[in-house]
Coordinates of C-alpha atoms in Angstrom, one line a residue:
M1 CA 0.2 0.1 -0.1
F2 CA 1.1 3.5 -0.9
D3 CA 2.6 5.5 2.3
L4 CA 1.6 9.1 1.7
N5 CA 3.6 10.1 5.1
S6 CA 6.6 8.4 3.5
M7 CA 6.2 10.2 0.4
F8 CA 6.3 13.7 2.3
D9 CA 9.3 12.5 4.4
L10 CA 11.3 11.7 1.2
N11 CA 9.9 15.1 -0.2
S12 CA 11.0 16.8 2.5
A13 CA 14.4 15.1 2.7
F14 CA 15.2 16.0 -1.0
F15 CA 14.4 19.6 -0.9
F16 CA 16.4 19.6 2.4
T17 CA 19.3 18.3 0.4
V18 CA 18.9 20.6 -2.3
F19 CA 18.7 23.7 0.2
L20 CA 22.1 22.4 1.7
C21 CA 23.8 22.1 -1.9
F22 CA 22.6 25.6 -2.5
I23 CA 23.7 27.1 0.9
S24 CA 27.3 25.1 0.1
L25 CA 27.5 26.4 -3.4
F26 CA 26.5 29.9 -2.5
F27 CA 29.1 30.2 0.3
F28 CA 32.1 28.5 -2.3
L29 CA 31.0 31.1 -4.9
S30 CA 31.2 33.9 -2.2
I31 CA 34.9 33.0 -1.3
L32 CA 35.9 32.4 -5.0
F33 CA 34.2 35.9 -5.8
S34 CA 36.1 37.4 -2.9
K35 CA 39.3 36.0 -3.7
R36 CA 38.8 37.1 -7.0
F37 CA 38.0 40.6 -6.8
S38 CA 40.4 41.2 -4.0
K39 CA 43.1 40.6 -6.7
S40 CA 41.2 42.9 -9.0
P41 CA 42.4 46.5 -9.4
T42 CA 38.7 47.8 -8.8
T43 CA 39.5 47.4 -5.3
K44 CA 41.2 50.4 -5.2
N45 CA 37.8 52.0 -5.6
P46 CA 36.2 52.4 -1.9
C47 CA 33.0 50.5 -2.1
P48 CA 31.1 50.5 1.3
E49 CA 28.4 47.9 2.3
S50 CA 29.3 45.7 -0.4
Y51 CA 29.5 41.9 -0.3
P52 CA 30.8 39.0 -2.7
I53 CA 28.3 38.0 -5.3
I54 CA 25.1 40.3 -3.7
G55 CA 27.1 43.4 -3.9
N56 CA 25.4 46.8 -2.3
L57 CA 22.1 45.0 -2.2
P58 CA 21.4 44.6 1.5
G59 CA 22.1 48.5 1.8
F60 CA 20.0 49.5 -1.1
L61 CA 17.0 47.3 0.2
R62 CA 17.4 48.8 3.8
N63 CA 17.8 52.4 3.0
R64 CA 15.4 52.4 -0.4
H65 CA 13.2 54.9 1.4
R66 CA 16.0 57.4 2.2
F67 CA 18.2 56.5 -1.3
H68 CA 19.6 60.1 -1.6
D69 CA 20.7 60.6 2.3
W70 CA 22.2 57.0 2.2
V71 CA 24.1 58.0 -0.9
A72 CA 25.4 61.2 0.7
E73 CA 26.5 59.6 4.0
L74 CA 28.4 56.6 1.9
L75 CA 30.4 59.4 -0.1
S76 CA 31.1 61.4 3.0
Q77 CA 32.9 58.2 4.3
T78 CA 35.1 58.0 1.4
P79 CA 38.6 59.9 0.8
S80 CA 37.7 61.4 -2.5
S81 CA 33.9 61.7 -2.1
T82 CA 33.4 58.5 -4.5
L83 CA 32.5 54.9 -4.3
Q84 CA 32.3 52.2 -6.6
V85 CA 28.9 50.1 -6.8
N86 CA 28.4 46.6 -7.2
S87 CA 25.1 45.0 -8.1
F88 CA 23.7 41.6 -7.4
L89 CA 26.2 39.0 -9.2
H90 CA 27.8 41.9 -10.6
L91 CA 25.6 42.2 -13.6
S92 CA 26.2 46.1 -13.5
R93 CA 29.3 48.1 -11.8
G94 CA 29.9 51.9 -11.6
V95 CA 30.9 54.6 -9.6
C96 CA 28.9 57.1 -8.0
T97 CA 30.9 60.8 -6.9
A98 CA 30.4 64.1 -5.2
N99 CA 33.8 65.0 -6.3
Q100 CA 33.9 68.6 -8.0
E101 CA 36.8 67.7 -10.3
N102 CA 35.4 64.4 -11.3
V103 CA 31.9 66.0 -12.1
H104 CA 33.9 68.5 -14.5
H105 CA 35.7 65.4 -16.3
L106 CA 32.2 63.9 -16.8
L107 CA 30.6 66.7 -18.0
V108 CA 33.4 68.4 -19.6
S109 CA 37.0 67.4 -19.9
N110 CA 35.9 63.8 -21.2
F111 CA 32.3 64.7 -22.3
P112 CA 32.5 62.0 -25.4
N113 CA 33.4 58.9 -23.2
Y114 CA 30.3 59.3 -20.9
I115 CA 26.7 59.4 -22.6
K116 CA 23.4 58.7 -21.5
G117 CA 23.4 55.1 -22.7
S118 CA 21.3 52.0 -22.7
R119 CA 21.2 51.9 -18.9
Y120 CA 19.4 55.6 -19.1
T121 CA 17.3 55.3 -22.5
A122 CA 16.2 51.9 -21.7
V123 CA 13.9 53.1 -18.9
L124 CA 12.5 56.4 -20.7
D125 CA 12.7 54.9 -24.1
E126 CA 8.7 54.7 -24.7
L127 CA 8.0 58.2 -22.8
L128 CA 11.0 60.3 -23.9
G129 CA 11.6 58.1 -27.4
D130 CA 14.7 60.2 -29.0
G131 CA 14.1 63.7 -26.9
I132 CA 17.2 65.8 -26.0
F133 CA 17.3 64.5 -22.7
N134 CA 17.2 60.6 -24.0
S135 CA 19.8 60.7 -26.8
D136 CA 23.1 61.2 -28.0
G137 CA 25.4 61.8 -30.6
R138 CA 23.8 63.2 -33.9
I139 CA 20.5 63.3 -32.7
W140 CA 21.2 64.9 -29.7
T141 CA 23.5 67.5 -31.5
L142 CA 20.7 68.4 -33.7
Q143 CA 18.0 68.6 -31.1
R144 CA 20.3 70.6 -28.8
K145 CA 21.2 73.0 -31.5
I146 CA 17.8 73.8 -32.4
A147 CA 16.6 74.3 -28.8
S148 CA 20.0 76.4 -27.9
H149 CA 19.1 78.8 -30.6
E150 CA 15.1 79.1 -29.7
F151 CA 16.1 79.8 -25.7
N152 CA 18.3 82.3 -26.7
T153 CA 15.5 84.3 -28.1
K154 CA 14.3 87.1 -26.8
S155 CA 10.6 86.4 -28.0
L156 CA 10.4 83.3 -26.2
K157 CA 11.7 84.7 -23.3
Y158 CA 9.0 87.2 -23.2
F159 CA 6.2 84.8 -24.1
I160 CA 7.6 82.5 -20.9
S161 CA 7.0 85.7 -18.8
D162 CA 3.5 86.2 -20.0
V163 CA 2.6 82.7 -19.6
V164 CA 3.9 82.8 -15.9
K165 CA 2.2 86.2 -15.0
S166 CA -0.9 85.1 -16.5
E167 CA -1.1 81.6 -14.3
I168 CA 0.0 83.7 -11.5
Y169 CA -2.9 86.3 -11.6
E170 CA -5.6 84.0 -13.0
R171 CA -5.1 80.6 -11.1
L172 CA -2.4 80.4 -8.7
L173 CA -2.9 83.5 -6.4
P174 CA -6.7 83.3 -6.8
C175 CA -6.3 80.0 -5.0
L176 CA -4.3 81.0 -2.2
Y177 CA -6.5 83.9 -1.6
V178 CA -9.4 81.7 -1.3
A179 CA -7.6 79.5 1.1
S180 CA -6.4 82.1 3.3
D181 CA -9.8 84.3 3.7
D182 CA -11.5 80.9 4.6
E183 CA -8.7 79.6 6.6
T184 CA -8.6 76.2 5.0
V185 CA -5.6 73.9 4.8
I186 CA -4.5 73.1 1.2
D187 CA -2.0 70.8 -0.3
L188 CA 0.6 73.6 -1.4
Q189 CA 2.8 70.7 -3.1
K190 CA -0.1 69.8 -5.3
V191 CA -1.1 73.6 -6.0
L192 CA 2.5 74.2 -7.3
E193 CA 2.6 70.9 -9.0
D194 CA -0.4 72.3 -10.9
F195 CA 1.0 76.0 -11.3
A196 CA 4.4 74.2 -13.0
F197 CA 2.2 72.0 -15.1
N198 CA 0.2 74.5 -16.6
N199 CA 2.8 76.6 -17.3
V200 CA 4.8 74.2 -19.1
C201 CA 2.0 72.7 -21.2
N202 CA 1.3 76.5 -22.3
V203 CA 4.8 77.0 -23.1
A204 CA 5.5 73.5 -25.1
F205 CA 2.1 73.1 -26.5
G206 CA 0.7 76.2 -26.6
V207 CA -2.5 74.6 -25.1
D208 CA -3.8 75.4 -21.6
P209 CA -4.4 72.3 -19.3
A210 CA -7.6 73.6 -18.0
A211 CA -9.2 73.2 -21.4
M212 CA -8.4 69.4 -21.3
V213 CA -11.5 68.3 -20.6
D214 CA -12.0 65.2 -22.8
T215 CA -8.7 64.0 -22.1
Y216 CA -6.7 62.5 -19.2
F217 CA -3.1 63.4 -20.5
I218 CA -2.3 65.1 -16.7
E219 CA -2.9 62.0 -15.2
A220 CA -1.2 59.7 -17.7
F221 CA 1.5 61.6 -17.7
N222 CA 1.9 61.5 -14.0
D223 CA 1.8 57.7 -13.9
A224 CA 4.3 57.4 -16.4
V225 CA 6.8 59.6 -14.8
E226 CA 6.0 57.5 -11.5
I227 CA 6.8 54.4 -13.2
C228 CA 9.6 55.2 -14.8
W229 CA 11.1 56.3 -11.4
S230 CA 10.6 53.2 -10.3
R231 CA 12.4 51.3 -13.2
F232 CA 15.1 53.2 -11.9
M233 CA 14.9 52.3 -8.4
S234 CA 14.6 48.5 -9.1
P235 CA 17.1 46.3 -7.3
F236 CA 16.7 43.7 -10.3
P237 CA 16.1 45.7 -13.7
A238 CA 15.1 42.6 -15.2
L239 CA 12.1 42.4 -13.1
W240 CA 10.2 45.4 -14.5
K241 CA 11.1 44.3 -18.2
V242 CA 9.4 40.5 -17.3
K243 CA 6.4 42.6 -16.4
R244 CA 6.5 44.9 -19.5
F245 CA 6.7 41.6 -21.5
L246 CA 3.9 40.0 -19.5
N247 CA 1.9 43.1 -19.4
I248 CA 1.4 43.1 -16.1
E249 CA 0.8 46.1 -13.3
P250 CA 2.6 48.6 -13.2
E251 CA 3.6 48.0 -16.8
K252 CA 0.5 47.5 -17.9
L253 CA -0.5 51.0 -16.4
F254 CA 2.4 52.5 -18.1
K255 CA 1.7 51.1 -21.5
Q256 CA -1.8 52.7 -21.2
A257 CA -0.4 55.9 -20.1
I258 CA 1.8 56.1 -23.0
F259 CA -0.9 55.4 -25.6
I260 CA -2.6 58.3 -24.2
I261 CA 0.1 60.7 -24.2
N262 CA 1.0 59.6 -27.4
E263 CA -2.6 60.3 -29.1
Y264 CA -2.7 63.6 -27.4
A265 CA 0.5 64.9 -28.6
M266 CA 0.0 63.9 -32.1
E267 CA -3.3 65.4 -32.3
I268 CA -1.7 68.9 -30.7
I269 CA 0.9 68.4 -33.1
K270 CA -1.2 67.9 -36.3
S271 CA -3.5 71.1 -35.2
K272 CA -0.2 73.0 -34.8
E273 CA 1.0 72.3 -38.0
E274 CA -2.0 73.8 -39.6
E275 CA -2.0 76.6 -37.4
V276 CA 1.4 77.4 -38.0
E277 CA 0.9 77.0 -41.7
K278 CA -2.0 79.8 -41.7
K279 CA 0.1 82.3 -39.2
K280 CA 3.2 81.9 -41.0
S281 CA 3.0 85.1 -42.4
E282 CA 1.7 86.8 -39.3
N283 CA 4.6 85.5 -37.1
Q284 CA 2.6 85.0 -34.1
N285 CA 3.7 81.4 -33.4
Q286 CA 5.2 81.5 -29.8
D287 CA 5.4 78.2 -28.3
L288 CA 8.0 75.7 -28.3
L289 CA 6.1 73.1 -30.8
S290 CA 5.2 76.0 -33.2
R291 CA 8.8 77.0 -33.0
F292 CA 10.3 73.5 -33.6
I293 CA 7.4 72.9 -36.4
A294 CA 8.8 76.0 -38.3
V295 CA 12.5 74.9 -38.2
S296 CA 12.0 71.2 -38.5
S297 CA 9.8 71.8 -42.0
S298 CA 13.3 72.2 -43.9
M299 CA 14.5 69.1 -42.2
D300 CA 15.2 66.2 -44.4
Y301 CA 12.9 63.2 -43.2
I302 CA 11.7 60.2 -44.6
D303 CA 8.1 61.2 -44.2
R304 CA 5.7 63.3 -42.3
E305 CA 5.3 60.7 -39.6
Q306 CA 8.9 60.4 -38.9
R307 CA 8.7 64.7 -38.2
R308 CA 6.0 64.3 -35.8
K309 CA 7.9 61.6 -34.0
F310 CA 10.6 64.1 -33.7
L311 CA 8.4 67.0 -32.8
R312 CA 6.4 64.9 -30.0
D313 CA 9.9 63.5 -28.6
I314 CA 11.5 67.2 -28.0
V315 CA 8.3 68.5 -26.7
I316 CA 7.3 65.8 -24.1
S317 CA 11.1 66.1 -23.1
F318 CA 10.5 69.6 -22.2
I319 CA 7.4 69.1 -20.3
L320 CA 9.3 66.7 -18.1
A321 CA 12.1 69.0 -17.5
G322 CA 9.8 71.8 -16.7
K323 CA 7.0 70.0 -14.9
D324 CA 8.4 68.6 -11.8
S325 CA 11.9 70.8 -11.6
T326 CA 9.8 74.0 -10.9
S327 CA 7.1 72.4 -8.5
T328 CA 9.8 70.8 -6.6
A329 CA 12.1 73.9 -6.3
L330 CA 9.3 76.0 -5.1
T331 CA 8.0 73.4 -2.6
W332 CA 11.3 73.0 -0.8
F333 CA 12.1 76.9 -0.9
F334 CA 8.6 77.8 0.8
W335 CA 9.3 74.7 3.4
L336 CA 12.6 76.2 4.0
I337 CA 11.5 79.7 4.3
A338 CA 8.2 78.8 6.7
G339 CA 11.2 77.3 9.1
H340 CA 13.2 80.4 8.7
P341 CA 11.3 83.6 9.5
R342 CA 14.5 85.7 9.5
C343 CA 15.2 84.7 5.7
A344 CA 11.3 85.5 5.0
S345 CA 11.4 88.8 6.6
A346 CA 14.7 89.7 4.6
I347 CA 13.1 88.9 1.4
R348 CA 10.0 91.3 2.2
A349 CA 12.1 93.8 2.9
E350 CA 14.0 93.5 -0.4
L351 CA 10.7 93.6 -2.1
S352 CA 10.0 96.7 -0.1
S353 CA 13.0 99.0 -1.5
L354 CA 12.4 98.3 -4.8
P355 CA 11.2 101.4 -6.7
P356 CA 7.1 101.8 -7.1
P357 CA 5.8 100.8 -10.5
P358 CA 4.9 103.3 -13.0
L359 CA 1.9 105.5 -12.4
S360 CA 0.4 104.0 -15.4
E361 CA 0.4 100.4 -14.1
T362 CA -1.4 101.6 -10.7
E363 CA -4.0 103.7 -12.7
S364 CA -5.3 100.8 -14.3
G365 CA -8.2 99.7 -12.2
N366 CA -6.4 97.0 -11.1
E367 CA -4.9 98.2 -7.6
E368 CA -5.7 95.0 -5.7
K369 CA -3.5 92.8 -7.9
P370 CA -0.1 92.3 -6.7
R371 CA 3.0 93.2 -8.5
I372 CA 4.9 91.1 -10.9
F373 CA 8.4 92.0 -11.2
S374 CA 9.9 92.3 -14.7
Y375 CA 13.5 90.5 -15.6
D376 CA 15.5 93.7 -14.8
E377 CA 13.9 94.0 -11.5
L378 CA 14.2 90.6 -10.5
K379 CA 18.1 91.3 -11.2
K380 CA 18.2 93.2 -8.3
L381 CA 16.5 91.0 -5.9
N382 CA 20.1 89.3 -4.6
Y383 CA 18.8 88.1 -1.3
L384 CA 16.2 86.2 -3.3
H385 CA 18.4 84.8 -5.8
A386 CA 20.6 83.6 -3.1
A387 CA 17.4 82.0 -1.1
L388 CA 16.2 80.1 -4.0
S389 CA 20.1 78.9 -4.7
E390 CA 20.5 77.8 -1.3
S391 CA 16.9 75.8 -1.3
L392 CA 18.5 74.4 -4.8
R393 CA 21.6 73.5 -3.2
L394 CA 19.9 71.5 -0.4
F395 CA 17.2 70.0 -2.5
P396 CA 18.0 69.7 -6.2
P397 CA 15.1 69.0 -8.4
V398 CA 17.3 66.2 -10.1
P399 CA 19.2 64.7 -6.9
I400 CA 21.1 62.3 -8.8
N401 CA 22.2 62.2 -12.6
S402 CA 23.7 59.1 -14.7
R403 CA 26.0 58.3 -17.5
L404 CA 27.1 55.2 -18.9
T405 CA 31.0 55.0 -20.0
V406 CA 31.9 54.2 -23.8
D407 CA 35.9 53.1 -22.7
D408 CA 37.8 52.5 -19.7
D409 CA 38.9 55.8 -17.7
V410 CA 40.7 57.2 -14.6
L411 CA 38.9 59.9 -12.8
P412 CA 40.9 62.9 -11.7
D413 CA 41.0 61.6 -8.1
G414 CA 42.5 58.2 -9.5
T415 CA 39.2 56.5 -9.3
R416 CA 39.1 53.4 -12.3
V417 CA 36.1 53.2 -14.1
G418 CA 35.7 50.5 -16.6
K419 CA 34.1 50.3 -20.1
G420 CA 30.2 50.1 -19.9
W421 CA 30.0 51.3 -16.1
F422 CA 27.8 53.6 -15.2
A423 CA 29.1 57.0 -13.7
D424 CA 26.7 58.6 -11.4
Y425 CA 26.9 62.4 -9.8
S426 CA 25.0 63.3 -6.7
A427 CA 23.9 66.9 -6.9
Y428 CA 22.2 66.4 -3.4
A429 CA 25.2 64.7 -2.0
M430 CA 27.6 67.6 -3.1
G431 CA 25.3 70.1 -1.3
R432 CA 25.8 68.4 2.2
M433 CA 30.0 67.8 1.9
E434 CA 31.9 69.6 4.2
K435 CA 34.5 69.2 1.9
V436 CA 32.5 71.6 -0.4
W437 CA 30.6 73.8 1.6
G438 CA 32.0 73.5 5.1
P439 CA 30.9 72.4 8.4
D440 CA 27.7 74.3 8.2
C441 CA 26.6 72.6 4.7
R442 CA 23.4 71.3 6.2
E443 CA 22.3 74.6 7.1
F444 CA 19.8 77.1 5.0
K445 CA 22.1 80.0 4.9
P446 CA 21.5 82.0 1.8
E447 CA 24.0 84.6 2.8
R448 CA 26.5 82.3 1.6
W449 CA 26.0 83.3 -1.8
L450 CA 26.2 87.2 -1.1
N451 CA 29.6 89.3 -0.8
E452 CA 30.1 91.7 1.7
D453 CA 28.1 94.3 -0.5
G454 CA 25.2 92.0 -0.4
V455 CA 25.2 91.1 -3.9
F456 CA 24.8 87.8 -5.4
Q457 CA 28.0 85.7 -6.4
P458 CA 27.6 82.4 -8.6
C459 CA 29.8 79.7 -7.6
D460 CA 31.6 77.0 -9.9
P461 CA 28.9 74.9 -11.7
F462 CA 30.6 71.9 -10.9
K463 CA 30.2 72.8 -7.0
F464 CA 26.8 73.2 -7.5
P465 CA 25.6 70.9 -10.3
V466 CA 21.6 71.5 -10.0
F467 CA 21.5 72.9 -13.5
H468 CA 24.3 70.3 -14.5
G469 CA 27.4 71.7 -17.1
G470 CA 29.2 71.6 -19.8
P471 CA 27.6 70.8 -23.4
R472 CA 24.6 69.8 -21.7
V473 CA 24.0 72.5 -19.3
C474 CA 20.2 73.0 -18.9
L475 CA 19.0 75.5 -21.4
G476 CA 15.9 76.7 -19.4
K477 CA 18.0 77.6 -16.2
E478 CA 17.6 81.5 -16.5
M479 CA 13.8 80.9 -17.1
A480 CA 13.5 78.5 -14.1
Y481 CA 15.2 81.1 -12.0
F482 CA 12.6 83.7 -13.4
A483 CA 9.6 81.5 -13.0
D484 CA 10.9 80.5 -9.2
E485 CA 11.2 84.1 -8.4
V486 CA 8.1 85.5 -9.7
A487 CA 6.1 82.8 -8.1
S488 CA 8.0 83.8 -4.7
C489 CA 7.5 87.3 -4.4
S490 CA 4.3 87.3 -5.6
F491 CA 3.3 85.9 -2.4
D492 CA 2.2 88.6 -0.3
A493 CA 1.4 88.7 3.6
R494 CA -2.2 87.5 3.2
V495 CA -0.7 84.3 2.1

């Protein structure tokens, strides 16, 4: 007669034996890998919290919820503010640095050797395609040339200024005034996210998001960005790729979000092409999409669909760049100012010191409207500019950036970087390095940006790589400061 209990005993014994074999193999491989890599020159690079085979995985999993602070702590423990990163089974390797000279090397001195590469583009391909922030080589050079020219035109600066002012007058301040008068609590971060998104959609598409009644573009865009970030933070990149292949969550939602984004973007592009053609002689097309349509019409593309794909990628890239960066910067700025009343008083005093607006502006019957400062007036607000820079130093909108190494290299501090390795630099960690900013580096101190006369003093961009540097330096830096400063000084005493 068949004995069921005996079968379970045999199975238990079998699985226990397999388990012991697996454990034995694991320890054998650990010793083997340990000896192998102890003789390797790569051990010259400090690698805190790293173990044979499993690499930095335990530390990453323990600190995933505080990733940027964890990275900053590890970098502060290394002699040159650079460390080596080893992934599970050494499937990928790289370095992370907060060393000023190394950052200059990555972004300028040996720029061709450090590209976006597959590690970056694989995550963002469906969202950004071949857009300026997700491409290298000829495609990037072409887009950079077009974008650089447009961002340096006065007409675009004035257009952005008008968009920001309109958004502040018509939506941001009325929302805050109602909350203030009714003494209701609001989610300021959400309010500022809406403010930034409305601005960037108007600038990029020439479309007011408030009119998007029949689309889910905003929700889809937010979902896509969040899922892209979760891809970056996955300890095993193969997992999200398997989920994408099997079309299971969150990759299923991501696929749906990308479909909505593409559908909406293409509809806008088609309508804009018609609008640009009609208004060509009037020269009234100010948004980025209209400008790129006008420029790209002279390019050699195989067909119209390929040109539309180019337009879609570059405009979606600018929406991604402008949406979260502005809202993140403003959110942290107001959070820091709320905790430092002295700084808030200094900003108000500086605003009060400016000459009153021309009489014509106060005779228009809009005396209740808050004052929106011009470019020239904002240049005189040294303390406000310093406070925003100090906020960006402590809480950069892009805390960490990544590159892929084309060939073997040695960084200025002696760190070896292998071909195919990733090379990350952490702006968040650099803002917290005593070696870079002194013992008070974790304090919010706008005065560190001012000279003895109270005039703002910019610092080395590779000490403050919030806007990156070199050939890929942020084109919208000046306009980002303008939007943040206008929004900041528009908050009066009632808010």
